[in-house]
Coordinates of C-alpha atoms in Angstrom, one line a residue:
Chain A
X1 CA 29.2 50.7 -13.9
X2 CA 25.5 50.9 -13.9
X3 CA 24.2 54.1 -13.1
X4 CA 20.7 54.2 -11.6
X5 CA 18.8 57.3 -11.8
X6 CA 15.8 57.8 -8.9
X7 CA 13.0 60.1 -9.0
X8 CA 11.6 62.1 -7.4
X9 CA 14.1 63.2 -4.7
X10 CA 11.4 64.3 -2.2
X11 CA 7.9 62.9 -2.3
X12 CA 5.1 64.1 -0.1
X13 CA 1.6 62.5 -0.2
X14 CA -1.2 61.9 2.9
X15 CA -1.9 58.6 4.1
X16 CA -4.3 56.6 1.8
X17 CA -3.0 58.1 -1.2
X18 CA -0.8 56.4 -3.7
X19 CA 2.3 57.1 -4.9
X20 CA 5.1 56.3 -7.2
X21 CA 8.6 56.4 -7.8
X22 CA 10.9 55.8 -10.7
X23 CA 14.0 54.3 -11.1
X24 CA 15.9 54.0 -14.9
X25 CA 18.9 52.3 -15.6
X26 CA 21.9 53.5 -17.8
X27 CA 22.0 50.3 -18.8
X28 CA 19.6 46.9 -19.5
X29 CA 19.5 45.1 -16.3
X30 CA 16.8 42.7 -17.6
X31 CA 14.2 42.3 -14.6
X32 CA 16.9 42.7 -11.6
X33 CA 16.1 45.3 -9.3
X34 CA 15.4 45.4 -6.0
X35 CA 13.6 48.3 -3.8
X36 CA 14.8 48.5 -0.1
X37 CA 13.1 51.1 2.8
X38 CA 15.0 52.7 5.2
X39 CA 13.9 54.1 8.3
X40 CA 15.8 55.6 11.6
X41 CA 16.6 52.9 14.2
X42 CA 15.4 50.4 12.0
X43 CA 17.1 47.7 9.7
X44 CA 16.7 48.8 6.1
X45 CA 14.4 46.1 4.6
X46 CA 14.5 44.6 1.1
X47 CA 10.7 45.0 0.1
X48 CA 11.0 43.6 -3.7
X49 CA 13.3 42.1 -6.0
X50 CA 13.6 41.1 -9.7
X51 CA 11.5 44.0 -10.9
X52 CA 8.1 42.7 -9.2
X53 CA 8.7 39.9 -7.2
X54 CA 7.2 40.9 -3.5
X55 CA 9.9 39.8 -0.6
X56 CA 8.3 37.8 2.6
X57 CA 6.4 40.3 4.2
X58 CA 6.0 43.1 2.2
X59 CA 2.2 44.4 2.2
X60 CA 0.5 43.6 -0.9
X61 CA 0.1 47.6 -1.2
X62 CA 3.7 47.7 -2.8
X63 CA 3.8 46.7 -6.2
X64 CA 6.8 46.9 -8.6
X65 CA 6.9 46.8 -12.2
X66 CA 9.3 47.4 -15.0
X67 CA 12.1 45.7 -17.3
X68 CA 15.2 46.8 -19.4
X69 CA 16.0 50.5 -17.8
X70 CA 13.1 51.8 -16.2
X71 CA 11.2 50.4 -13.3
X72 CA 8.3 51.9 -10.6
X73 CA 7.7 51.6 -6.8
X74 CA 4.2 52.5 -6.4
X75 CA 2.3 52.0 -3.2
X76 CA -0.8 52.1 -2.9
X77 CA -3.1 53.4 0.4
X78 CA -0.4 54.9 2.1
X79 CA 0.0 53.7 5.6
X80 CA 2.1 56.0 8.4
X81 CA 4.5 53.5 8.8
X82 CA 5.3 53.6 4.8
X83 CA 6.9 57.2 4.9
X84 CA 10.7 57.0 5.2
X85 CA 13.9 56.3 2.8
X86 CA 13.5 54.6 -0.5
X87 CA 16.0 53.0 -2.3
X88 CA 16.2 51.0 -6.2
X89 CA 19.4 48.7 -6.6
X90 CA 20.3 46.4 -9.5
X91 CA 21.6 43.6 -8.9
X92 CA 21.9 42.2 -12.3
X93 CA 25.7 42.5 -12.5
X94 CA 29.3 44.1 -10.3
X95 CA 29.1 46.2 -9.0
X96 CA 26.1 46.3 -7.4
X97 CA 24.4 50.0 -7.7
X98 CA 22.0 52.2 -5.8
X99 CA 19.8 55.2 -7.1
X100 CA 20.2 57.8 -4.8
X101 CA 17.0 57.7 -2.6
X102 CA 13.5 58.9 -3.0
X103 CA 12.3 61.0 0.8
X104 CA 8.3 59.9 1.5
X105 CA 7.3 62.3 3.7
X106 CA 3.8 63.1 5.0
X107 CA 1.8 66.2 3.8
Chain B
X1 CA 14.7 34.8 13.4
X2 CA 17.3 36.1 11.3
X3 CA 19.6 38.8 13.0
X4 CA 22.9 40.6 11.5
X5 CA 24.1 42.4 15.0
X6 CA 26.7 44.8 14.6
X7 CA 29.5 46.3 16.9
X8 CA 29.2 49.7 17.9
X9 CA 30.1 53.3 17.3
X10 CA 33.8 54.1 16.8
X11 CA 35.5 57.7 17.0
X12 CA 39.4 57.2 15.5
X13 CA 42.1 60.1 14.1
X14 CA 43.0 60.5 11.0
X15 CA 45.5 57.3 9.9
X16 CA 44.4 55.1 12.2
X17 CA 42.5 51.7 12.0
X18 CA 39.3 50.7 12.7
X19 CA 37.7 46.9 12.5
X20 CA 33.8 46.6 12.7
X21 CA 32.2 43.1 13.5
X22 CA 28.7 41.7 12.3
X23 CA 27.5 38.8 14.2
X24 CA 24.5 36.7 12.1
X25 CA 22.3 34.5 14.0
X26 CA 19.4 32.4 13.4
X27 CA 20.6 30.6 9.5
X28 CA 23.8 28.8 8.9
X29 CA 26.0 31.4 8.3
X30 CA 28.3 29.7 5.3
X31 CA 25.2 29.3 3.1
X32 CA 24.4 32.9 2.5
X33 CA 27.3 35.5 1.1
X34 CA 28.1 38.6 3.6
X35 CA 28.3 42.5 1.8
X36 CA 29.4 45.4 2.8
X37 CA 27.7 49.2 1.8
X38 CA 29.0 52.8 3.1
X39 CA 26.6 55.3 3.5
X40 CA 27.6 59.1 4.0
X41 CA 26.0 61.5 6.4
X42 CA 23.0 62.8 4.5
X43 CA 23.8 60.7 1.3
X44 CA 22.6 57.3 0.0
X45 CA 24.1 53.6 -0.4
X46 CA 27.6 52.5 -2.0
X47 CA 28.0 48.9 -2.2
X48 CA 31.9 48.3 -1.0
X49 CA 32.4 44.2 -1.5
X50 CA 31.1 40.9 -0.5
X51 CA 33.0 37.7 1.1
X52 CA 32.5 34.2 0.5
X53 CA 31.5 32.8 3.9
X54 CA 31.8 29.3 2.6
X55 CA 35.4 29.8 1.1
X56 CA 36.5 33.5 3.1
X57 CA 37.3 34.7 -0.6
X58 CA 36.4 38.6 -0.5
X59 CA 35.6 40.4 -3.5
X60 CA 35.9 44.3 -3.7
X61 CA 34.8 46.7 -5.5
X62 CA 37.1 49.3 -7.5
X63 CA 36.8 52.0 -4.7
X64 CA 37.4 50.0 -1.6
X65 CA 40.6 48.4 -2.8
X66 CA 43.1 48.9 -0.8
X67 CA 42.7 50.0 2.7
X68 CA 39.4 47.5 3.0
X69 CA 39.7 44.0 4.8
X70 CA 36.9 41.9 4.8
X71 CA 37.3 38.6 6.8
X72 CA 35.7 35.7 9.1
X73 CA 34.9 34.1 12.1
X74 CA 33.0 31.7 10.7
X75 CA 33.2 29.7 13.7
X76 CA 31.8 32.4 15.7
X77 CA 29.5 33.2 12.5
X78 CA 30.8 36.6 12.2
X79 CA 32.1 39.0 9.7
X80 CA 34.7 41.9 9.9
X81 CA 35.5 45.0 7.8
X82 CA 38.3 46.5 8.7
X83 CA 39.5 49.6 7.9
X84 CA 43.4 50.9 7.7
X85 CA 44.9 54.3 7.3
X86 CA 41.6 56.3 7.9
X87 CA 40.8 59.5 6.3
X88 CA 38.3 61.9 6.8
X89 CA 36.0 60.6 3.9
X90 CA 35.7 57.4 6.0
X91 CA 33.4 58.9 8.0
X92 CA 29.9 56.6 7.6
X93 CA 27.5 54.5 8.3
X94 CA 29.1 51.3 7.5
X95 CA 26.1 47.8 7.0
X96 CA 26.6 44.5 6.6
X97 CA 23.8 42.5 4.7
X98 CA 23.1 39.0 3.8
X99 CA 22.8 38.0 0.4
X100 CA 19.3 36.3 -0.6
X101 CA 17.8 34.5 -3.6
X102 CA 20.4 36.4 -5.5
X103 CA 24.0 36.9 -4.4
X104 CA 23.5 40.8 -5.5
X105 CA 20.3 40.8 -3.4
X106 CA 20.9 42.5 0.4
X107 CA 17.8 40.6 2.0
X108 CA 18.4 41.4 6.1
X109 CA 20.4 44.6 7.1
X110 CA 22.8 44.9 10.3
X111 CA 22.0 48.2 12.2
X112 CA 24.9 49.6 10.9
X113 CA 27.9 51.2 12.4
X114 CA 29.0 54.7 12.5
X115 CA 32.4 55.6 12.1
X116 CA 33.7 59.1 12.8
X117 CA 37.3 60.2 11.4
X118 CA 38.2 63.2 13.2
X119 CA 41.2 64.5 14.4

């Protein structure tokens, strides 16, 4: 199995800051990665996929980049609404595999 | 707009069963695969399966084999998971999610279920 290795754990920035956060593959996955939010009460949402590509409604503040084994989340101008859960997945190959979550909080 | 509605909370003993239902809406349901991912309190996602909503065929992965059923109402444009023989390390937050672009890609999220094991 893919392992997927998430860092940091715990993140705590102020809005209008950016921030970023890692994700590295035991393996190559080529460019297929996804990065998913999760927030109480609400559906966790798939904000990008295949290393960069933005899903339908995701702010143009996210950005992702990477290829191979290591990949970033950065946001940029932190809005309240972006602190929560964040999660990388491949899903380059079975079975599927999640890094173990990244906690935005605010300062 | 696209909806994944699932059932609600269930509180079973120790060997009993437990089925959880996710209801899709707004898309035709047999064009997009159906997964399944645990979470534990306090800890992050596990990926458990996927099903075929065009042909039912489920596909598990190595720790769900077993005790796991995935199925359909396709008719009803609903998937199941259900659960036999429940231990204690059942207890979760159980999602269903529609596959995207990608088959591996979990593009909209049911609310998720909590099951509690407990005797």
């Amino acid at each position: 199995d893919v392992q997927m290795t998430q860092s940091p754990s715990n993140l705590a920035a102020s809005p209008g800051e950016s921030v970023s956060i890692n994700c590295k593959a035991s393996k190559s996955i080529s460019k297929y990665l996804a990065w998913y939010q999760q927030k109480p009460g609400k559906a966790n949402k798939l904000l990008i996929y295949s290393g960069s590509t933005l899903q339908s409604g995701t702010p143009s503040r996210f950005s992702g980049s990477g290829s191979g084994t290591d990949f970033t989340l950065t946001i940029r101008n932190l809005e309240p609404e972006d602190f929560g859960l964040y999660y990388c997945q491949q899903h380059n190959e079975y079975p599927f595999t999640f890094g173990s979550g990244t906690k935005l909080e605010i300062k | 707009q696209i909806q994944l509605v699932q059932s609600g909370p269930e509180l079973k003993k120790p060997g009993e069963s437990v089925k959880i239902s996710c209801k899709a809406s707004g898309y035709t349901f047999t064009d997009y695969a159906m997964h399944w991912v645990k979470q534990a309190p306090g800890k992050g996602l596990k990926w458990m399966g996927w099903i075929n909503t065009y042909t039912g065929k489920p596909t598990y992965a190595d720790d769900f084999k077993g005790r796991f059923v995935f199925s359909l109402e396709a008719s009803a444009s609903t998937a199941n998971l259900q659960i036999s023989n429940l231990k204690n390390e059942d207890t979760a937050t159980y999602f269903c999610a529609r596959s995207g672009v990608y088959y591996g890609l979990f593009e909209y999220w049911g609310q998720g279920v909590m099951v509690t094991v407990s005797s």
